[in-house]
PDB file of C-alpha atoms and ligand atoms in Angstrom:
ATOM      1  CA  UNK A  47       0.000   0.000   0.000  1.00 38.00           C
ATOM      2  CA  UNK A  48       2.922   2.258   0.799  1.00 43.00           C
ATOM      3  CA  UNK A  49       4.349   1.670  -2.679  1.00 49.00           C
ATOM      4  CA  UNK A  50       1.073   2.574  -4.348  1.00 50.00           C
ATOM      5  CA  UNK A  51       0.820   5.733  -2.266  1.00 49.00           C
ATOM      6  CA  UNK A  52       4.238   6.857  -3.308  1.00 51.00           C
ATOM      7  CA  UNK A  53       3.604   6.124  -6.985  1.00 51.00           C
ATOM      8  CA  UNK A  54       0.380   8.100  -6.897  1.00 51.00           C
ATOM      9  CA  UNK A  55       2.149  11.048  -5.417  1.00 50.00           C
ATOM     10  CA  UNK A  56       4.754  10.912  -8.147  1.00 48.00           C
ATOM     11  CA  UNK A  57       2.091  10.572 -10.776  1.00 53.00           C
ATOM     12  CA  UNK A  58      -0.088  13.475  -9.715  1.00 52.00           C
ATOM     13  CA  UNK A  59       2.562  15.880  -8.567  1.00 55.00           C
ATOM     14  CA  UNK A  60       5.804  15.241 -10.415  1.00 50.00           C
ATOM     15  CA  UNK A  61       6.918  18.860 -10.064  1.00 53.00           C
ATOM     16  CA  UNK A  62       6.986  18.423  -6.277  1.00 57.00           C
ATOM     17  CA  UNK A  63       9.114  15.339  -6.539  1.00 72.00           C
ATOM     18  CA  UNK A  64      12.510  16.273  -7.860  1.00 81.00           C
ATOM     19  CA  UNK A  65      13.710  12.714  -8.165  1.00 80.00           C
ATOM     20  CA  UNK A  66      10.746  11.633 -10.255  1.00 82.00           C
ATOM     21  CA  UNK A  67      11.017  14.770 -12.322  1.00 83.00           C
ATOM     22  CA  UNK A  68      14.713  14.199 -12.942  1.00 82.00           C
ATOM     23  CA  UNK A  69      14.010  10.640 -13.962  1.00 82.00           C
ATOM     24  CA  UNK A  70      11.330  11.820 -16.348  1.00 86.00           C
ATOM     25  CA  UNK A  71      13.749  14.292 -17.943  1.00 88.00           C
ATOM     26  CA  UNK A  72      16.427  11.636 -18.178  1.00 89.00           C
ATOM     27  CA  UNK A  73      14.010   9.331 -20.000  1.00 90.00           C
ATOM     28  CA  UNK A  74      13.144  12.032 -22.513  1.00 91.00           C
ATOM     29  CA  UNK A  75      16.801  12.811 -23.105  1.00 93.00           C
ATOM     30  CA  UNK A  76      17.651   9.120 -23.441  1.00 93.00           C
ATOM     31  CA  UNK A  77      14.934   8.763 -26.048  1.00 91.00           C
ATOM     32  CA  UNK A  78      16.603  11.476 -28.128  1.00 94.00           C
ATOM     33  CA  UNK A  79      20.177  10.398 -27.491  1.00 96.00           C
ATOM     34  CA  UNK A  80      20.287   7.716 -30.179  1.00 92.00           C
ATOM     35  CA  UNK A  81      19.122   9.913 -33.055  1.00 91.00           C
ATOM     36  CA  UNK A  82      21.386  12.717 -31.874  1.00 94.00           C
ATOM     37  CA  UNK A  83      24.367  10.311 -31.877  1.00 94.00           C
ATOM     38  CA  UNK A  84      25.256  11.107 -28.289  1.00 97.00           C
ATOM     39  CA  UNK A  85      26.508   7.615 -27.474  1.00 97.00           C
ATOM     40  CA  UNK A  86      30.049   6.432 -27.898  1.00 97.00           C
ATOM     41  CA  UNK A  87      31.850   3.181 -27.196  1.00 98.00           C
ATOM     42  CA  UNK A  88      35.108   2.996 -25.316  1.00 98.00           C
ATOM     43  CA  UNK A  89      37.110  -0.215 -25.397  1.00 98.00           C
ATOM     44  CA  UNK A  90      39.099  -1.830 -22.606  1.00 98.00           C
ATOM     45  CA  UNK A  91      41.830  -4.327 -23.525  1.00 98.00           C
ATOM     46  CA  UNK A  92      41.778  -7.879 -22.190  1.00 98.00           C
ATOM     47  CA  UNK A  93      45.291  -9.271 -21.881  1.00 98.00           C
ATOM     48  CA  UNK A  94      46.533 -12.832 -22.155  1.00 97.00           C
ATOM     49  CA  UNK A  95      48.606 -13.342 -18.996  1.00 97.00           C
ATOM     50  CA  UNK A  96      51.073 -15.705 -20.642  1.00 96.00           C
ATOM     51  CA  UNK A  97      51.851 -13.777 -23.844  1.00 96.00           C
ATOM     52  CA  UNK A  98      51.059 -10.279 -22.614  1.00 95.00           C
ATOM     53  CA  UNK A  99      49.084  -9.708 -25.828  1.00 96.00           C
ATOM     54  CA  UNK A 100      45.691  -8.043 -26.275  1.00 97.00           C
ATOM     55  CA  UNK A 101      43.280 -10.870 -27.136  1.00 96.00           C
ATOM     56  CA  UNK A 102      40.043  -8.952 -26.922  1.00 98.00           C
ATOM     57  CA  UNK A 103      38.453  -5.667 -25.928  1.00 98.00           C
ATOM     58  CA  UNK A 104      35.273  -5.011 -23.965  1.00 98.00           C
ATOM     59  CA  UNK A 105      32.973  -2.349 -25.402  1.00 98.00           C
ATOM     60  CA  UNK A 106      31.741   0.064 -22.701  1.00 98.00           C
ATOM     61  CA  UNK A 107      29.124   2.681 -23.511  1.00 98.00           C
ATOM     62  CA  UNK A 108      29.415   6.390 -22.687  1.00 97.00           C
ATOM     63  CA  UNK A 109      26.800   9.080 -23.149  1.00 96.00           C
ATOM     64  CA  UNK A 110      27.701  12.670 -23.848  1.00 94.00           C
ATOM     65  CA  UNK A 111      24.681  14.268 -22.233  1.00 89.00           C
ATOM     66  CA  UNK A 112      23.757  17.726 -23.628  1.00 85.00           C
ATOM     67  CA  UNK A 113      24.191  19.423 -20.239  1.00 88.00           C
ATOM     68  CA  UNK A 114      25.754  16.915 -17.812  1.00 86.00           C
ATOM     69  CA  UNK A 115      28.710  16.041 -20.050  1.00 91.00           C
ATOM     70  CA  UNK A 116      30.072  12.511 -20.225  1.00 93.00           C
ATOM     71  CA  UNK A 117      27.926  10.069 -18.294  1.00 93.00           C
ATOM     72  CA  UNK A 118      29.041   6.630 -17.149  1.00 94.00           C
ATOM     73  CA  UNK A 119      26.597   3.733 -17.632  1.00 96.00           C
ATOM     74  CA  UNK A 120      25.637   3.669 -13.957  1.00 95.00           C
ATOM     75  CA  UNK A 121      23.907   7.033 -14.531  1.00 92.00           C
ATOM     76  CA  UNK A 122      21.591   5.855 -17.303  1.00 94.00           C
ATOM     77  CA  UNK A 123      21.640   2.075 -17.890  1.00 95.00           C
ATOM     78  CA  UNK A 124      19.178   1.397 -15.029  1.00 93.00           C
ATOM     79  CA  UNK A 125      16.714   3.928 -16.509  1.00 92.00           C
ATOM     80  CA  UNK A 126      17.286   2.482 -19.972  1.00 94.00           C
ATOM     81  CA  UNK A 127      16.405  -0.957 -18.607  1.00 93.00           C
ATOM     82  CA  UNK A 128      13.275   0.229 -16.789  1.00 91.00           C
ATOM     83  CA  UNK A 129      11.950   1.982 -19.868  1.00 91.00           C
ATOM     84  CA  UNK A 130      12.947  -0.679 -22.372  1.00 93.00           C
ATOM     85  CA  UNK A 131      15.158   1.846 -24.166  1.00 95.00           C
ATOM     86  CA  UNK A 132      18.024  -0.574 -23.497  1.00 96.00           C
ATOM     87  CA  UNK A 133      16.762  -2.627 -26.447  1.00 95.00           C
ATOM     88  CA  UNK A 134      17.409  -0.019 -29.182  1.00 95.00           C
ATOM     89  CA  UNK A 135      20.483   1.250 -27.309  1.00 97.00           C
ATOM     90  CA  UNK A 136      21.812  -2.291 -26.981  1.00 97.00           C
ATOM     91  CA  UNK A 137      21.204  -2.799 -30.680  1.00 97.00           C
ATOM     92  CA  UNK A 138      23.250   0.280 -31.447  1.00 97.00           C
ATOM     93  CA  UNK A 139      26.066  -1.013 -29.208  1.00 98.00           C
ATOM     94  CA  UNK A 140      26.054  -4.364 -30.979  1.00 98.00           C
ATOM     95  CA  UNK A 141      26.177  -2.804 -34.455  1.00 98.00           C
ATOM     96  CA  UNK A 142      28.804  -0.237 -33.516  1.00 98.00           C
ATOM     97  CA  UNK A 143      31.059  -2.798 -31.803  1.00 98.00           C
ATOM     98  CA  UNK A 144      30.873  -5.152 -34.805  1.00 98.00           C
ATOM     99  CA  UNK A 145      31.448  -2.321 -37.280  1.00 98.00           C
ATOM    100  CA  UNK A 146      34.474  -1.090 -35.330  1.00 98.00           C
ATOM    101  CA  UNK A 147      35.982  -4.544 -34.956  1.00 98.00           C
ATOM    102  CA  UNK A 148      35.677  -5.154 -38.702  1.00 98.00           C
ATOM    103  CA  UNK A 149      37.227  -1.732 -39.372  1.00 98.00           C
ATOM    104  CA  UNK A 150      40.254  -2.732 -37.258  1.00 98.00           C
ATOM    105  CA  UNK A 151      40.606  -5.923 -39.312  1.00 98.00           C
ATOM    106  CA  UNK A 152      40.253  -3.968 -42.551  1.00 98.00           C
ATOM    107  CA  UNK A 153      43.250  -1.779 -41.757  1.00 97.00           C
ATOM    108  CA  UNK A 154      45.329  -4.919 -41.311  1.00 96.00           C
ATOM    109  CA  UNK A 155      45.422  -5.282 -37.550  1.00 96.00           C
ATOM    110  CA  UNK A 156      45.642  -8.743 -35.996  1.00 95.00           C
ATOM    111  CA  UNK A 157      42.007  -9.869 -35.449  1.00 97.00           C
ATOM    112  CA  UNK A 158      40.691  -9.608 -31.889  1.00 98.00           C
ATOM    113  CA  UNK A 159      37.377 -10.351 -30.225  1.00 98.00           C
ATOM    114  CA  UNK A 160      35.016  -7.580 -29.168  1.00 98.00           C
ATOM    115  CA  UNK A 161      32.910  -8.263 -26.049  1.00 98.00           C
ATOM    116  CA  UNK A 162      29.521  -6.632 -25.710  1.00 98.00           C
ATOM    117  CA  UNK A 163      27.496  -6.405 -22.483  1.00 98.00           C
ATOM    118  CA  UNK A 164      23.954  -7.680 -22.794  1.00 97.00           C
ATOM    119  CA  UNK A 165      21.306  -6.708 -20.244  1.00 95.00           C
ATOM    120  CA  UNK A 166      18.547  -9.022 -18.998  1.00 92.00           C
ATOM    121  CA  UNK A 167      15.909  -7.049 -20.841  1.00 92.00           C
ATOM    122  CA  UNK A 168      17.778  -7.403 -24.136  1.00 93.00           C
ATOM    123  CA  UNK A 169      18.418 -11.086 -23.618  1.00 94.00           C
ATOM    124  CA  UNK A 170      14.760 -11.867 -23.016  1.00 89.00           C
ATOM    125  CA  UNK A 171      13.669 -10.142 -26.254  1.00 88.00           C
ATOM    126  CA  UNK A 172      12.490 -12.935 -28.523  1.00 82.00           C
ATOM    127  CA  UNK A 173      14.659 -11.923 -31.452  1.00 92.00           C
ATOM    128  CA  UNK A 174      18.054 -11.404 -29.819  1.00 95.00           C
ATOM    129  CA  UNK A 175      19.663 -14.012 -32.079  1.00 97.00           C
ATOM    130  CA  UNK A 176      18.262 -12.315 -35.202  1.00 97.00           C
ATOM    131  CA  UNK A 177      19.582  -8.990 -33.961  1.00 97.00           C
ATOM    132  CA  UNK A 178      23.016 -10.527 -33.565  1.00 98.00           C
ATOM    133  CA  UNK A 179      22.836 -12.110 -37.022  1.00 98.00           C
ATOM    134  CA  UNK A 180      21.876  -8.724 -38.438  1.00 98.00           C
ATOM    135  CA  UNK A 181      24.740  -6.894 -36.712  1.00 98.00           C
ATOM    136  CA  UNK A 182      27.230  -9.494 -37.978  1.00 98.00           C
ATOM    137  CA  UNK A 183      25.978  -9.494 -41.553  1.00 98.00           C
ATOM    138  CA  UNK A 184      25.712  -5.723 -41.782  1.00 98.00           C
ATOM    139  CA  UNK A 185      29.293  -5.301 -40.568  1.00 98.00           C
ATOM    140  CA  UNK A 186      30.570  -8.385 -42.388  1.00 98.00           C
ATOM    141  CA  UNK A 187      32.229  -9.547 -39.153  1.00 98.00           C
ATOM    142  CA  UNK A 188      32.737 -13.261 -38.535  1.00 98.00           C
ATOM    143  CA  UNK A 189      30.801 -14.506 -35.503  1.00 98.00           C
ATOM    144  CA  UNK A 190      33.939 -15.786 -33.782  1.00 98.00           C
ATOM    145  CA  UNK A 191      35.147 -12.198 -33.283  1.00 98.00           C
ATOM    146  CA  UNK A 192      32.089 -11.279 -31.223  1.00 98.00           C
ATOM    147  CA  UNK A 193      31.511 -12.233 -27.614  1.00 98.00           C
ATOM    148  CA  UNK A 194      28.471 -11.493 -25.467  1.00 98.00           C
ATOM    149  CA  UNK A 195      28.849 -10.898 -21.732  1.00 98.00           C
ATOM    150  CA  UNK A 196      25.912 -12.235 -19.749  1.00 96.00           C
ATOM    151  CA  UNK A 197      25.422 -12.251 -15.985  1.00 93.00           C
ATOM    152  CA  UNK A 198      24.553 -15.247 -13.842  1.00 91.00           C
ATOM    153  CA  UNK A 199      21.249 -13.760 -12.727  1.00 89.00           C
ATOM    154  CA  UNK A 200      20.247 -13.093 -16.331  1.00 90.00           C
ATOM    155  CA  UNK A 201      20.936 -16.717 -17.256  1.00 91.00           C
ATOM    156  CA  UNK A 202      19.270 -18.214 -14.208  1.00 90.00           C
ATOM    157  CA  UNK A 203      16.075 -16.199 -14.776  1.00 90.00           C
ATOM    158  CA  UNK A 204      15.067 -18.656 -17.468  1.00 90.00           C
ATOM    159  CA  UNK A 205      17.517 -21.503 -17.873  1.00 90.00           C
ATOM    160  CA  UNK A 206      15.584 -23.052 -20.773  1.00 91.00           C
ATOM    161  CA  UNK A 207      15.590 -19.863 -22.803  1.00 92.00           C
ATOM    162  CA  UNK A 208      19.240 -19.267 -21.944  1.00 94.00           C
ATOM    163  CA  UNK A 209      20.339 -22.707 -23.199  1.00 94.00           C
ATOM    164  CA  UNK A 210      18.406 -22.371 -26.449  1.00 94.00           C
ATOM    165  CA  UNK A 211      19.653 -18.854 -27.123  1.00 96.00           C
ATOM    166  CA  UNK A 212      23.250 -19.688 -26.235  1.00 96.00           C
ATOM    167  CA  UNK A 213      23.236 -22.742 -28.487  1.00 96.00           C
ATOM    168  CA  UNK A 214      22.003 -20.641 -31.398  1.00 97.00           C
ATOM    169  CA  UNK A 215      24.663 -18.045 -30.722  1.00 97.00           C
ATOM    170  CA  UNK A 216      27.300 -20.747 -30.497  1.00 97.00           C
ATOM    171  CA  UNK A 217      26.280 -22.075 -33.907  1.00 97.00           C
ATOM    172  CA  UNK A 218      27.044 -18.589 -35.273  1.00 98.00           C
ATOM    173  CA  UNK A 219      30.505 -18.864 -33.709  1.00 98.00           C
ATOM    174  CA  UNK A 220      29.613 -16.134 -31.188  1.00 98.00           C
ATOM    175  CA  UNK A 221      31.237 -16.712 -27.792  1.00 98.00           C
ATOM    176  CA  UNK A 222      29.552 -16.323 -24.425  1.00 97.00           C
ATOM    177  CA  UNK A 223      31.176 -15.150 -21.239  1.00 97.00           C
ATOM    178  CA  UNK A 224      29.775 -14.930 -17.734  1.00 95.00           C
ATOM    179  CA  UNK A 225      30.277 -11.447 -16.339  1.00 95.00           C
ATOM    180  CA  UNK A 226      30.723 -10.599 -12.636  1.00 93.00           C
ATOM    181  CA  UNK A 227      31.126 -14.309 -11.936  1.00 93.00           C
ATOM    182  CA  UNK A 228      30.717 -15.203  -8.267  1.00 88.00           C
ATOM    183  CA  UNK A 229      28.383 -12.318  -7.379  1.00 88.00           C
ATOM    184  CA  UNK A 230      25.175 -14.006  -8.480  1.00 85.00           C
ATOM    185  CA  UNK A 231      24.272 -17.580  -8.085  1.00 81.00           C
ATOM    186  CA  UNK A 232      24.445 -20.126 -10.834  1.00 80.00           C
ATOM    187  CA  UNK A 233      24.266 -23.837 -10.289  1.00 78.00           C
ATOM    188  CA  UNK A 234      27.245 -25.868 -11.323  1.00 80.00           C
ATOM    189  CA  UNK A 235      24.882 -28.079 -13.306  1.00 79.00           C
ATOM    190  CA  UNK A 236      23.749 -25.068 -15.306  1.00 81.00           C
ATOM    191  CA  UNK A 237      27.339 -23.948 -15.890  1.00 85.00           C
ATOM    192  CA  UNK A 238      28.162 -27.337 -17.311  1.00 87.00           C
ATOM    193  CA  UNK A 239      25.114 -27.283 -19.596  1.00 88.00           C
ATOM    194  CA  UNK A 240      25.799 -23.899 -21.163  1.00 93.00           C
ATOM    195  CA  UNK A 241      28.259 -23.341 -24.000  1.00 95.00           C
ATOM    196  CA  UNK A 242      30.376 -20.847 -22.078  1.00 96.00           C
ATOM    197  CA  UNK A 243      33.786 -19.774 -23.362  1.00 96.00           C
ATOM    198  CA  UNK A 244      34.907 -17.588 -20.467  1.00 97.00           C
ATOM    199  CA  UNK A 245      34.294 -16.799 -16.833  1.00 96.00           C
ATOM    200  CA  UNK A 246      35.017 -13.252 -15.686  1.00 97.00           C
ATOM    201  CA  UNK A 247      35.968 -13.223 -11.986  1.00 96.00           C
ATOM    202  CA  UNK A 248      34.212 -10.210 -10.492  1.00 96.00           C
ATOM    203  CA  UNK A 249      36.312  -7.232  -9.452  1.00 97.00           C
ATOM    204  CA  UNK A 250      35.085  -7.546  -5.842  1.00 96.00           C
ATOM    205  CA  UNK A 251      37.128 -10.767  -5.487  1.00 97.00           C
ATOM    206  CA  UNK A 252      40.157  -9.234  -7.188  1.00 98.00           C
ATOM    207  CA  UNK A 253      40.341  -5.974  -5.196  1.00 98.00           C
ATOM    208  CA  UNK A 254      42.020  -7.579  -2.140  1.00 98.00           C
ATOM    209  CA  UNK A 255      43.232 -10.778  -3.747  1.00 97.00           C
ATOM    210  CA  UNK A 256      46.866  -9.945  -2.960  1.00 96.00           C
ATOM    211  CA  UNK A 257      46.205 -10.028   0.799  1.00 96.00           C
ATOM    212  CA  UNK A 258      42.796 -11.504   1.635  1.00 97.00           C
ATOM    213  CA  UNK A 259      42.802 -15.277   2.007  1.00 97.00           C
ATOM    214  CA  UNK A 260      39.081 -15.681   1.386  1.00 96.00           C
ATOM    215  CA  UNK A 261      39.340 -13.801  -1.911  1.00 97.00           C
ATOM    216  CA  UNK A 262      42.386 -15.876  -2.796  1.00 97.00           C
ATOM    217  CA  UNK A 263      40.395 -19.042  -2.140  1.00 96.00           C
ATOM    218  CA  UNK A 264      37.494 -17.859  -4.300  1.00 95.00           C
ATOM    219  CA  UNK A 265      39.713 -16.655  -7.148  1.00 97.00           C
ATOM    220  CA  UNK A 266      41.817 -19.809  -7.290  1.00 97.00           C
ATOM    221  CA  UNK A 267      38.681 -21.996  -7.054  1.00 95.00           C
ATOM    222  CA  UNK A 268      37.102 -20.160 -10.007  1.00 95.00           C
ATOM    223  CA  UNK A 269      40.317 -20.536 -11.999  1.00 97.00           C
ATOM    224  CA  UNK A 270      40.443 -24.303 -11.446  1.00 95.00           C
ATOM    225  CA  UNK A 271      36.724 -24.647 -12.090  1.00 94.00           C
ATOM    226  CA  UNK A 272      37.197 -22.889 -15.411  1.00 94.00           C
ATOM    227  CA  UNK A 273      40.143 -25.081 -16.326  1.00 93.00           C
ATOM    228  CA  UNK A 274      38.213 -28.250 -15.538  1.00 92.00           C
ATOM    229  CA  UNK A 275      35.180 -27.119 -17.531  1.00 93.00           C
ATOM    230  CA  UNK A 276      37.374 -26.008 -20.449  1.00 94.00           C
ATOM    231  CA  UNK A 277      36.576 -22.328 -20.105  1.00 96.00           C
ATOM    232  CA  UNK A 278      39.013 -19.463 -20.097  1.00 97.00           C
ATOM    233  CA  UNK A 279      39.097 -17.374 -16.935  1.00 98.00           C
ATOM    234  CA  UNK A 280      39.647 -13.625 -16.904  1.00 98.00           C
ATOM    235  CA  UNK A 281      40.088 -11.411 -13.838  1.00 98.00           C
ATOM    236  CA  UNK A 282      38.364  -7.997 -13.895  1.00 97.00           C
ATOM    237  CA  UNK A 283      39.442  -4.792 -12.212  1.00 98.00           C
ATOM    238  CA  UNK A 284      43.139  -5.682 -12.023  1.00 98.00           C
ATOM    239  CA  UNK A 285      45.065  -2.632 -10.848  1.00 98.00           C
ATOM    240  CA  UNK A 286      48.297  -3.690  -9.131  1.00 98.00           C
ATOM    241  CA  UNK A 287      51.460  -5.736  -9.725  1.00 98.00           C
ATOM    242  CA  UNK A 288      50.594  -7.854  -6.674  1.00 98.00           C
ATOM    243  CA  UNK A 289      47.246  -8.833  -8.178  1.00 98.00           C
ATOM    244  CA  UNK A 290      48.949  -9.744 -11.450  1.00 98.00           C
ATOM    245  CA  UNK A 291      51.511 -11.859  -9.571  1.00 98.00           C
ATOM    246  CA  UNK A 292      48.738 -13.769  -7.787  1.00 98.00           C
ATOM    247  CA  UNK A 293      46.861 -14.388 -11.030  1.00 98.00           C
ATOM    248  CA  UNK A 294      50.015 -15.602 -12.806  1.00 97.00           C
ATOM    249  CA  UNK A 295      50.904 -17.924  -9.957  1.00 97.00           C
ATOM    250  CA  UNK A 296      47.393 -19.382 -10.064  1.00 98.00           C
ATOM    251  CA  UNK A 297      47.372 -19.830 -13.838  1.00 98.00           C
ATOM    252  CA  UNK A 298      44.610 -17.373 -14.611  1.00 98.00           C
ATOM    253  CA  UNK A 299      44.300 -16.999 -18.405  1.00 98.00           C
ATOM    254  CA  UNK A 300      43.577 -13.301 -18.869  1.00 98.00           C
ATOM    255  CA  UNK A 301      43.242 -10.003 -17.076  1.00 98.00           C
ATOM    256  CA  UNK A 302      41.461  -6.706 -17.601  1.00 98.00           C
ATOM    257  CA  UNK A 303      41.868  -3.550 -15.582  1.00 98.00           C
ATOM    258  CA  UNK A 304      43.537  -0.207 -15.060  1.00 98.00           C
ATOM    259  CA  UNK A 305      46.867  -2.001 -14.508  1.00 97.00           C
ATOM    260  CA  UNK A 306      47.079  -2.438 -18.263  1.00 97.00           C
ATOM    261  CA  UNK A 307      44.632   0.190 -19.530  1.00 97.00           C
ATOM    262  CA  UNK A 308      41.443   2.057 -18.748  1.00 98.00           C
ATOM    263  CA  UNK A 309      38.645   1.926 -21.321  1.00 98.00           C
ATOM    264  CA  UNK A 310      39.923   4.048 -24.249  1.00 98.00           C
ATOM    265  CA  UNK A 311      38.796   5.340 -27.641  1.00 98.00           C
ATOM    266  CA  UNK A 312      38.880   3.171 -30.775  1.00 98.00           C
ATOM    267  CA  UNK A 313      41.811   5.282 -32.018  1.00 97.00           C
ATOM    268  CA  UNK A 314      43.835   4.464 -28.910  1.00 98.00           C
ATOM    269  CA  UNK A 315      43.034   0.759 -29.300  1.00 98.00           C
ATOM    270  CA  UNK A 316      44.393   1.015 -32.844  1.00 97.00           C
ATOM    271  CA  UNK A 317      47.678   2.376 -31.514  1.00 96.00           C
ATOM    272  CA  UNK A 318      47.916  -0.399 -28.926  1.00 96.00           C
ATOM    273  CA  UNK A 319      47.231  -3.036 -31.584  1.00 95.00           C
ATOM    274  CA  UNK A 320      49.687  -1.451 -34.002  1.00 92.00           C
ATOM    275  CA  UNK A 321      52.478  -1.603 -31.438  1.00 85.00           C
ATOM    276  CA  UNK A 322      51.547  -5.242 -30.850  1.00 72.00           C
ATOM    277  CA  UNK A 323      51.939  -6.284 -34.506  1.00 58.00           C
ATOM    278  CA  UNK A 324      55.331  -4.628 -34.801  1.00 53.00           C
TER     279      UNK A 324
HETATM  280  P1  C2E B 649      31.001  -4.328 -16.202  1.00 86.85           P
HETATM  281  O1  C2E B 649      30.521  -5.035 -17.413  1.00 86.85           O
HETATM  282  O2  C2E B 649      31.317  -5.160 -14.998  1.00 86.85           O
HETATM  283  O3  C2E B 649      32.249  -3.476 -16.681  1.00 86.85           O
HETATM  284  C1  C2E B 649      33.412  -3.256 -15.916  1.00 86.85           C
HETATM  285  C2  C2E B 649      33.408  -1.870 -15.306  1.00 86.85           C
HETATM  286  O4  C2E B 649      34.566  -1.719 -14.481  1.00 86.85           O
HETATM  287  C3  C2E B 649      33.502  -0.750 -16.318  1.00 86.85           C
HETATM  288  O5  C2E B 649      32.809   0.383 -15.797  1.00 86.85           O
HETATM  289  C4  C2E B 649      35.010  -0.456 -16.369  1.00 86.85           C
HETATM  290  O6  C2E B 649      35.307   0.846 -16.818  1.00 86.85           O
HETATM  291  C5  C2E B 649      35.355  -0.635 -14.922  1.00 86.85           C
HETATM  292  N1  C2E B 649      36.758  -1.025 -14.729  1.00 86.85           N
HETATM  293  C6  C2E B 649      37.550  -1.752 -15.539  1.00 86.85           C
HETATM  294  N2  C2E B 649      38.770  -1.944 -15.011  1.00 86.85           N
HETATM  295  C7  C2E B 649      38.766  -1.327 -13.809  1.00 86.85           C
HETATM  296  C8  C2E B 649      39.758  -1.174 -12.762  1.00 86.85           C
HETATM  297  O7  C2E B 649      40.879  -1.660 -12.835  1.00 86.85           O
HETATM  298  N3  C2E B 649      39.360  -0.466 -11.665  1.00 86.85           N
HETATM  299  C9  C2E B 649      38.126   0.067 -11.538  1.00 86.85           C
HETATM  300  N4  C2E B 649      37.832   0.746 -10.429  1.00 86.85           N
HETATM  301  N5  C2E B 649      37.169  -0.069 -12.501  1.00 86.85           N
HETATM  302  C10 C2E B 649      37.490  -0.759 -13.607  1.00 86.85           C
HETATM  303  P2  C2E B 649      31.791   1.221 -16.685  1.00 86.85           P
HETATM  304  O8  C2E B 649      32.348   1.423 -18.057  1.00 86.85           O
HETATM  305  O9  C2E B 649      31.390   2.407 -15.907  1.00 86.85           O
HETATM  306  O10 C2E B 649      30.548   0.247 -16.834  1.00 86.85           O
HETATM  307  C11 C2E B 649      29.775  -0.117 -15.713  1.00 86.85           C
HETATM  308  C12 C2E B 649      28.748  -1.164 -16.043  1.00 86.85           C
HETATM  309  O11 C2E B 649      27.787  -0.672 -16.972  1.00 86.85           O
HETATM  310  C13 C2E B 649      29.355  -2.383 -16.736  1.00 86.85           C
HETATM  311  O12 C2E B 649      29.920  -3.219 -15.748  1.00 86.85           O
HETATM  312  C14 C2E B 649      28.135  -2.966 -17.412  1.00 86.85           C
HETATM  313  O13 C2E B 649      27.379  -3.730 -16.507  1.00 86.85           O
HETATM  314  C15 C2E B 649      27.344  -1.728 -17.778  1.00 86.85           C
HETATM  315  N6  C2E B 649      27.574  -1.409 -19.209  1.00 86.85           N
HETATM  316  C16 C2E B 649      28.594  -0.752 -19.794  1.00 86.85           C
HETATM  317  N7  C2E B 649      28.424  -0.653 -21.126  1.00 86.85           N
HETATM  318  C17 C2E B 649      27.279  -1.299 -21.404  1.00 86.85           C
HETATM  319  C18 C2E B 649      26.549  -1.564 -22.611  1.00 86.85           C
HETATM  320  O14 C2E B 649      26.969  -1.229 -23.734  1.00 86.85           O
HETATM  321  N8  C2E B 649      25.388  -2.266 -22.491  1.00 86.85           N
HETATM  322  C19 C2E B 649      24.924  -2.701 -21.273  1.00 86.85           C
HETATM  323  N9  C2E B 649      23.766  -3.386 -21.237  1.00 86.85           N
HETATM  324  N10 C2E B 649      25.578  -2.470 -20.130  1.00 86.85           N
HETATM  325  C20 C2E B 649      26.740  -1.782 -20.189  1.00 86.85           C
HETATM  326 CA1   CA B 650      31.121  -6.641 -18.670  1.00 86.85          CA
HETATM  327 CA1   CA B 651      32.042  -7.254 -15.032  1.00 86.85          CA
HETATM  328 CA1   CA B 652      30.455  -5.277 -12.695  1.00 86.85          CA
END
């Protein structure tokens, strides 16, 4: 009853409720952002711990808001999900990431994978696979150079749908990774059933992994789990030499984090890839 009361208040008197009013404005601005080309993708390198090479990049969206300047996803992705705007925005991300990855290949750079974050709302749209097919064909990118990052909670919402969708994606060569692994819950049975290429150990386990024994236990358990299930394991949010040393010692496959690079523009990725092929 409390909830209803609050909603009514927001509905009848939005001008007295700054938060609701701000959210309303944000929605309107988000609606216009796509056609005004206010979104941009930054890319963060993912490094193979053995070779030190960039194997992949994760696409991370930024919004240049007309008055607030550059906005991080935390400022607008939740609203985009609530309103369903995440579907067209997510589509744009998918197309732009594929187009950019193909453009890197076309200038002769060593092919890499581009990882795209997929929200629950996007994943449960009936035609996600068709949208992926469309993005690949329009950009002329081979499926094996695209990866989708899904969260445990997204997958566990509807295991049946997740298996079917993932199998279709796999038949396109598209890889699946589990983002923020360890923060949600996913059954080991489910993990084994899904065609998953990579597990991303959540940053919260990596932050203190150099000193905290519990985090060390979790990180090394995820690494061996991945090895046994034939998945690659990547650590997120890696910032220090000590973290890198721990990950090396425990045979983690890849790392991503400020230690190597923040998310950067496509131009900066080009420079990093150029220095790699030399
Ligand atoms: P995520 O997928 O877990 O992405 C990792 C976040 O950690 C990114 O924040 C990245 O910039 C940040 N990060 C990477 N390395 C480090 C590090 O060493 N230290 C610290 N402190 N942070 C690090 P960002 O770009 O603000 O994105 C936040 C979240 O927004 C993402 O979390 C993802 O869930 C969501 N997101 C970003 N782009 C998209 C998108 O295109 N579509 C959807 N649906 N969600 C997106
Ligand atoms: Ca991610
Ligand atoms: Ca993550
Ligand atoms: Ca995260």
